[in-house]
Amino acid sequence: MTHFFDRIPKIRYEGPDCTSDYAYRHYDPDAVVLGKRLEDQLRFAVAWWHSFAWPGGDPFGGATFERPWFGDTMAHAKLKADAAFEMFDLLGVPFFCFHDADVRPEGASFAESVRNLEEIVDYIGQKMAGQRTRLLWGTANLFSHRRFMAGAATNPDPNVFAYAAATVKSCMDATHRLGGENYVLWGGREGYETLLNTDLTREAEQAGRFLQMVVDYKHKIGFKGTILVEPKPQEPSKHQYDYDVASVYGFLKRFGLEGEVKVNIEQGHAILAGHSFEHEIALAASLGLFGSIDMNRNDYQSGWDTDQFPDSVPEMARAYYEILRADGFTTGGTNFDAKLRRQSLDPEDLILAHVGAMDVCARAFKAAAALYEDGALEAARAARYAGWNDPANRTMLQGATLEEISDRVLRDGIDPKPRSGRQERLENLWNRFV
Ligand code: XUL
Ligand code: CO
């Protein structure tokens, strides 16, 4: 016991009229929505790094948080794990996610870092055996240490490529041992600061080879989870190669990995790339790449990655509507890759941030599910394309040539009549549900 969360009661669903801070108003894990328990639809996960490892610094100031587990020893790492599992239990959250660097102290050598990771993975495994929290995904931190400043897989130095490969192997082993449902690669430094010193061709080939090895190793060890790439356009690099879903798709096609790897889409990253979150989800689904989401938004004025907890039901509903159209999550889930504001010092802040975020997502999901079940939006979409059901029209996509189509236009006197896209009507429909 850490006593860190001592004054906080276990959070339960108490309904929309409840006035306590320490209750879910919308997230009832056992409520059945579209044939599944809400817990199994949303698959919430806590991010170890922001909740337990981040000290509250920003570019202008250092740590603001004081936590009894801050320190570089295995004893600190275990205390941190104790606190994490106490919080998972209080929230009743089904999953967590971690990087190696969040859970273990860095060793004096690579071998010592791996030993530390194995020791803490044993410890986390024992904790998992005692409660119901599972691992949504594991990942390697290939961006914080100075050795990765010029990239990991895309580093000009082959020794860094080797170190990164060995690190990913150790993190895949850890994820596999803990029964993780996915393994994530976010290429924070896989990009460049200036084209003046960068060989784009070489760096892409290194990244492609690296990901092929990850996929090979997944099959070798019998890891049944999904390999996920997390797109982001920039920050910390000036330009990151996994810019957005479309760039990741091109990269996967180029290296023959499109059937092996999916994407973990983060709301804030989508906006940084000049897209909406729902655009990235819809595109991933249409390309057969949709995997999981990181549900944290940015401040719309600041223009950088502020990793805030979600607070907007209408925005989240758009995202969950697209997830429902993609048949929901399989191995993926809703990970709160979100951090407190640096003035939010108290244990309560950490709990209430997650309670609010889970309620926002649950409310959004239920609204999206009601609209999806109603079917009016999907019927309108289908009606818009209904002309393609006519066999004569279908042949145009199935082998008819330009000359044949031209003959048909002349023969039948085809003369298209523009029709309304009915956008406002559909927006009104949307707002009846959300
Ligand atoms: C950084 C980010 C990471 C990844 C995991 O912007 O989103 O936390 O989710 O490395
Ligand atoms: Co993320």
Coordinates of C-alpha atoms and ligand atoms in Angstrom, one line a residue, residues 47 49-50 99 137 184 186 230-232 264-267 269 293-296 305 307 335-338, ligand 2:
A47 CA -0.9 5.7 -19.7
W49 CA 4.1 7.7 -18.4
H50 CA 1.9 10.7 -18.0
H99 CA 7.1 2.3 -22.1
W137 CA 0.0 -2.1 -25.2
V184 CA 3.1 0.3 -30.4
W186 CA 5.7 5.9 -32.1
E230 CA 1.3 5.9 -34.1
P231 CA 1.4 8.7 -36.7
K232 CA 2.4 12.3 -35.7
N264 CA -2.8 3.9 -33.2
I265 CA -4.5 7.3 -33.9
E266 CA -4.1 10.1 -31.4
Q267 CA -6.6 13.0 -31.4
H269 CA -1.6 14.3 -33.5
I293 CA -6.8 5.4 -30.3
D294 CA -4.9 7.7 -27.9
M295 CA -7.6 10.0 -26.5
N296 CA -6.0 13.2 -25.6
D305 CA 1.0 18.8 -28.2
D307 CA -1.9 16.1 -24.2
N335 CA -5.9 5.0 -24.2
F336 CA -5.7 8.3 -22.2
D337 CA -2.2 9.4 -23.4
A338 CA -3.1 12.6 -21.4
Ligands
CO2 CO 0.2 8.8 -28.1

